[in-house]
Short mmCIF file of C-alpha atoms in Angstrom, two decimals:
data_model
loop_
_atom_site.label_atom_id
_atom_site.label_comp_id
_atom_site.label_asym_id
_atom_site.label_seq_id
_atom_site.Cartn_x
_atom_site.Cartn_y
_atom_site.Cartn_z
CA UNK A 1 17.85 -11.62 28.32
CA UNK A 2 15.00 -9.69 29.97
CA UNK A 3 14.11 -8.02 26.66
CA UNK A 4 14.15 -11.38 24.85
CA UNK A 5 11.84 -12.99 27.44
CA UNK A 6 9.50 -10.00 27.28
CA UNK A 7 9.26 -10.08 23.49
CA UNK A 8 8.74 -13.86 23.40
CA UNK A 9 6.00 -13.42 26.01
CA UNK A 10 4.29 -10.79 23.86
CA UNK A 11 4.34 -13.16 20.90
CA UNK A 12 2.88 -16.01 22.95
CA UNK A 13 0.08 -13.76 24.22
CA UNK A 14 -0.68 -12.34 20.75
CA UNK A 15 -0.91 -15.76 19.10
CA UNK A 16 -2.95 -17.15 21.99
CA UNK A 17 -5.47 -14.31 21.72
CA UNK A 18 -5.57 -14.64 17.94
CA UNK A 19 -6.52 -18.32 18.39
CA UNK A 20 -9.17 -17.37 20.94
CA UNK A 21 -7.43 -19.55 23.50
CA UNK A 22 -7.58 -18.85 27.23
CA UNK A 23 -4.65 -19.08 29.63
CA UNK A 24 -6.30 -22.13 31.18
CA UNK A 25 -6.57 -23.88 27.80
CA UNK A 26 -2.94 -23.20 26.91
CA UNK A 27 -1.66 -24.26 30.32
CA UNK A 28 -3.62 -27.52 30.06
CA UNK A 29 -2.13 -28.31 26.65
CA UNK A 30 1.48 -27.77 27.70
CA UNK A 31 0.98 -29.23 31.21
CA UNK A 32 2.04 -26.07 33.03
CA UNK A 33 0.17 -24.08 35.66
CA UNK A 34 -1.84 -21.04 34.65
CA UNK A 35 0.42 -18.81 36.74
CA UNK A 36 3.52 -20.17 34.97
CA UNK A 37 2.06 -19.46 31.53
CA UNK A 38 1.06 -15.99 32.70
CA UNK A 39 4.67 -15.36 33.80
CA UNK A 40 5.90 -16.57 30.38
CA UNK A 41 3.64 -14.03 28.69
CA UNK A 42 4.76 -11.20 30.98
CA UNK A 43 8.42 -12.07 30.46
CA UNK A 44 8.89 -12.69 34.18
CA UNK A 45 10.46 -16.11 33.58
CA UNK A 46 12.26 -17.54 30.55
CA UNK A 47 10.76 -20.32 28.46
CA UNK A 48 12.95 -23.39 28.00
CA UNK A 49 13.34 -24.65 24.44
CA UNK A 50 11.23 -27.81 24.87
CA UNK A 51 8.35 -25.82 26.32
CA UNK A 52 8.68 -23.28 23.51
CA UNK A 53 8.13 -26.07 20.96
CA UNK A 54 5.13 -27.32 22.97
CA UNK A 55 3.64 -23.82 23.02
CA UNK A 56 4.17 -23.46 19.27
CA UNK A 57 2.37 -26.77 18.68
CA UNK A 58 -0.50 -25.72 20.94
CA UNK A 59 -0.85 -22.37 19.15
CA UNK A 60 -0.40 -23.98 15.70
CA UNK A 61 2.45 -21.67 14.70
CA UNK A 62 6.04 -22.18 13.58
CA UNK A 63 8.36 -22.11 16.58
CA UNK A 64 10.42 -19.40 14.83
CA UNK A 65 7.40 -17.10 15.14
CA UNK A 66 7.85 -17.10 18.91
CA UNK A 67 11.55 -16.27 18.79
CA UNK A 68 12.79 -12.69 19.00
CA UNK A 69 15.64 -11.04 17.16
CA UNK A 70 15.99 -7.26 17.52
CA UNK A 71 14.94 -5.71 14.17
CA UNK A 72 17.91 -4.57 12.15
CA UNK A 73 18.57 -3.28 8.68
CA UNK A 74 22.31 -2.80 8.46
CA UNK A 75 23.74 -2.71 4.91
CA UNK A 76 26.84 -4.82 4.54
CA UNK A 77 26.10 -7.27 7.35
CA UNK A 78 24.47 -9.94 5.17
CA UNK A 79 25.67 -12.29 2.48
CA UNK A 80 27.30 -10.67 -0.55
CA UNK A 81 24.73 -12.46 -2.73
CA UNK A 82 21.89 -10.80 -0.82
CA UNK A 83 20.49 -7.84 -2.83
CA UNK A 84 21.24 -4.38 -1.48
CA UNK A 85 17.64 -3.66 -0.43
CA UNK A 86 17.54 -6.76 1.81
CA UNK A 87 21.14 -6.69 3.00
CA UNK A 88 21.32 -7.40 6.74
CA UNK A 89 17.53 -7.30 7.15
CA UNK A 90 15.71 -9.12 9.94
CA UNK A 91 12.47 -7.23 9.35
CA UNK A 92 10.88 -5.05 6.68
CA UNK A 93 7.47 -3.56 5.85
CA UNK A 94 5.04 -3.25 2.98
CA UNK A 95 1.87 -1.32 2.16
CA UNK A 96 -1.02 -1.65 -0.27
CA UNK A 97 -4.30 0.22 -0.69
CA UNK A 98 -7.55 -1.77 -0.55
CA UNK A 99 -10.25 0.04 -2.50
CA UNK A 100 -12.96 -2.20 -1.05
CA UNK A 101 -12.37 -0.91 2.48
CA UNK A 102 -10.82 2.38 1.29
CA UNK A 103 -7.80 2.03 3.58
CA UNK A 104 -4.10 1.24 3.67
CA UNK A 105 -3.25 -2.36 4.50
CA UNK A 106 0.07 -2.60 6.37
CA UNK A 107 2.28 -5.69 6.53
CA UNK A 108 5.32 -6.76 8.54
CA UNK A 109 7.81 -9.33 7.24
CA UNK A 110 10.04 -11.18 9.72
CA UNK A 111 13.11 -12.82 8.17
CA UNK A 112 13.53 -16.01 10.21
CA UNK A 113 16.43 -17.99 8.80
CA UNK A 114 18.49 -18.85 5.73
CA UNK A 115 18.12 -22.28 4.15
CA UNK A 116 20.88 -24.46 2.74
CA UNK A 117 19.93 -23.43 -0.81
CA UNK A 118 20.27 -19.73 0.18
CA UNK A 119 16.59 -18.95 0.34
CA UNK A 120 15.29 -17.01 3.32
CA UNK A 121 12.36 -18.28 5.37
CA UNK A 122 9.93 -15.49 6.25
CA UNK A 123 6.62 -14.77 7.98
CA UNK A 124 4.28 -12.08 6.67
CA UNK A 125 1.71 -10.51 9.00
CA UNK A 126 -1.00 -8.68 7.07
CA UNK A 127 -3.60 -6.12 8.18
CA UNK A 128 -3.15 -5.48 11.90
CA UNK A 129 -4.21 -2.62 14.19
CA UNK A 130 -0.90 -1.71 15.80
CA UNK A 131 2.77 -2.53 15.35
CA UNK A 132 3.24 -3.56 18.98
CA UNK A 133 0.90 -6.51 18.41
CA UNK A 134 1.36 -7.08 14.69
CA UNK A 135 1.20 -10.86 15.10
CA UNK A 136 -2.50 -10.44 15.92
CA UNK A 137 -3.47 -9.80 12.30
CA UNK A 138 -6.11 -10.72 9.74
CA UNK A 139 -3.85 -12.98 7.66
CA UNK A 140 -0.55 -14.70 8.43
CA UNK A 141 1.60 -16.12 5.65
CA UNK A 142 4.81 -18.12 5.73
CA UNK A 143 7.16 -18.65 2.84
CA UNK A 144 10.51 -17.88 1.25
CA UNK A 145 12.42 -15.06 -0.40
CA UNK A 146 14.47 -16.03 -3.44
CA UNK A 147 16.85 -13.59 -5.09
CA UNK A 148 17.65 -13.58 -8.80
CA UNK A 149 19.83 -11.32 -10.92
CA UNK A 150 17.08 -8.90 -11.90
CA UNK A 151 14.38 -9.44 -9.29
CA UNK A 152 13.32 -10.87 -5.95
CA UNK A 153 10.51 -13.42 -5.66
CA UNK A 154 8.50 -13.87 -2.45
CA UNK A 155 6.38 -17.05 -2.31
CA UNK A 156 3.77 -17.32 0.45
CA UNK A 157 1.22 -19.74 1.90
CA UNK A 158 -1.59 -18.75 4.25
CA UNK A 159 -0.92 -20.25 7.68
CA UNK A 160 -4.63 -20.76 8.38
CA UNK A 161 -5.82 -21.81 4.91
CA UNK A 162 -3.44 -24.27 3.29
CA UNK A 163 -4.98 -23.85 -0.16
CA UNK A 164 -4.39 -20.09 -0.34
CA UNK A 165 -1.14 -19.05 -1.99
CA UNK A 166 0.23 -15.60 -2.68
CA UNK A 167 3.40 -14.12 -4.12
CA UNK A 168 5.19 -10.83 -4.66
CA UNK A 169 7.78 -9.78 -7.20
CA UNK A 170 10.20 -6.90 -6.65
CA UNK A 171 12.18 -5.50 -9.55
CA UNK A 172 15.86 -4.46 -9.26
CA UNK A 173 16.23 -5.25 -5.57
CA UNK A 174 20.00 -5.28 -6.11
CA UNK A 175 19.81 -1.46 -6.28
CA UNK A 176 19.73 0.06 -2.81
CA UNK A 177 16.96 2.48 -1.81
CA UNK A 178 14.68 3.05 1.17
CA UNK A 179 11.62 1.73 -0.69
CA UNK A 180 10.89 -0.64 -3.56
CA UNK A 181 7.78 -1.20 -5.65
CA UNK A 182 6.44 -4.71 -6.09
CA UNK A 183 3.45 -6.58 -7.44
CA UNK A 184 1.47 -8.65 -4.92
CA UNK A 185 -0.85 -11.29 -6.31
CA UNK A 186 -3.03 -13.94 -4.79
CA UNK A 187 -6.62 -15.00 -4.21
CA UNK A 188 -9.14 -12.80 -2.43
CA UNK A 189 -12.17 -14.04 -0.51
CA UNK A 190 -13.91 -10.62 -0.42
CA UNK A 191 -15.28 -11.32 -3.06
CA UNK A 192 -13.72 -14.57 -4.23
CA UNK A 193 -11.43 -13.68 -7.13
CA UNK A 194 -7.77 -13.61 -8.19
CA UNK A 195 -6.12 -10.22 -7.63
CA UNK A 196 -2.92 -8.30 -8.37
CA UNK A 197 -2.12 -5.07 -6.53
CA UNK A 198 0.69 -2.54 -6.21
CA UNK A 199 2.72 -3.04 -3.03
CA UNK A 200 5.32 -0.66 -1.67
CA UNK A 201 8.14 -2.31 0.32
CA UNK A 202 10.09 -0.28 2.86
CA UNK A 203 13.02 -0.72 5.22
CA UNK A 204 11.24 1.46 7.80
CA UNK A 205 7.66 2.29 8.75
CA UNK A 206 6.09 4.89 6.49
CA UNK A 207 3.76 7.72 7.42
CA UNK A 208 0.27 6.54 6.50
CA UNK A 209 -1.05 9.77 5.04
CA UNK A 210 -2.76 11.01 1.87
CA UNK A 211 0.57 11.11 0.04
CA UNK A 212 1.12 7.40 0.63
CA UNK A 213 -2.47 6.63 -0.38
CA UNK A 214 -2.02 8.41 -3.70
CA UNK A 215 1.21 6.48 -4.31
CA UNK A 216 -0.52 3.17 -3.66
CA UNK A 217 -3.57 3.83 -5.80
CA UNK A 218 -3.65 2.85 -9.45
CA UNK A 219 -2.60 5.99 -11.33
CA UNK A 220 -3.36 7.29 -14.82
CA UNK A 221 0.14 6.22 -15.84
CA UNK A 222 -0.52 2.71 -14.50
CA UNK A 223 -3.70 2.56 -16.60
CA UNK A 224 -1.86 3.86 -19.69
CA UNK A 225 0.77 1.13 -19.35
CA UNK A 226 -1.89 -1.48 -18.63
CA UNK A 227 -3.62 -0.63 -21.91
CA UNK A 228 -0.32 -0.50 -23.76
CA UNK A 229 1.04 -3.82 -22.47
CA UNK A 230 -2.36 -5.44 -21.77
CA UNK A 231 -0.99 -6.38 -18.36
CA UNK A 232 -0.59 -4.77 -14.93
CA UNK A 233 3.06 -3.84 -14.44
CA UNK A 234 4.68 -2.25 -11.39
CA UNK A 235 8.17 -0.78 -11.68
#
């Protein structure tokens, strides 16, 4: 229980700082003392479920974002209909290369819950400084994973900008491997334009070196296929 309280506290602190909210402001909104909220964030005391919902409302996040489930990726522990790459996953990662800033953009996906129609609710945290505080990121998206026979579809909505939508498609996710290529598409504000970019999905964190950068960049073969098909394809 101590680890759960600590991790929930980290999430509360990260989202509070991301919102630019002080301890005093949060404590006023949930009608708790500043010292109590500080103890929540340090994991010194557990947060009851009603207070957790109040904190989520105050921070304008889904309550599931404050919950903690130890990351796992254990093949065979999920539903039989769940593709091999995602089998038993509570968290996975993805990477893309942004030529505008000339750097790798890292993402963390938290798998929150399964819906009655067998979709999986997820949160995507995009472009953060460190994995310990990945919730404090540039963009946060919520959405669903849907699995089909030949591919997996990820549909996303920006948590801060309701009009911004994004999606990712992953081919042959039913085949197991440590990584999978996908196509991420959405709407960029720097500059304002629709985009589509290669995205590498991984069960584990990858070493962010020159080798990964070269994998993520558009290659000569990508350009050849783009000219041949007149479309950007990622397989």
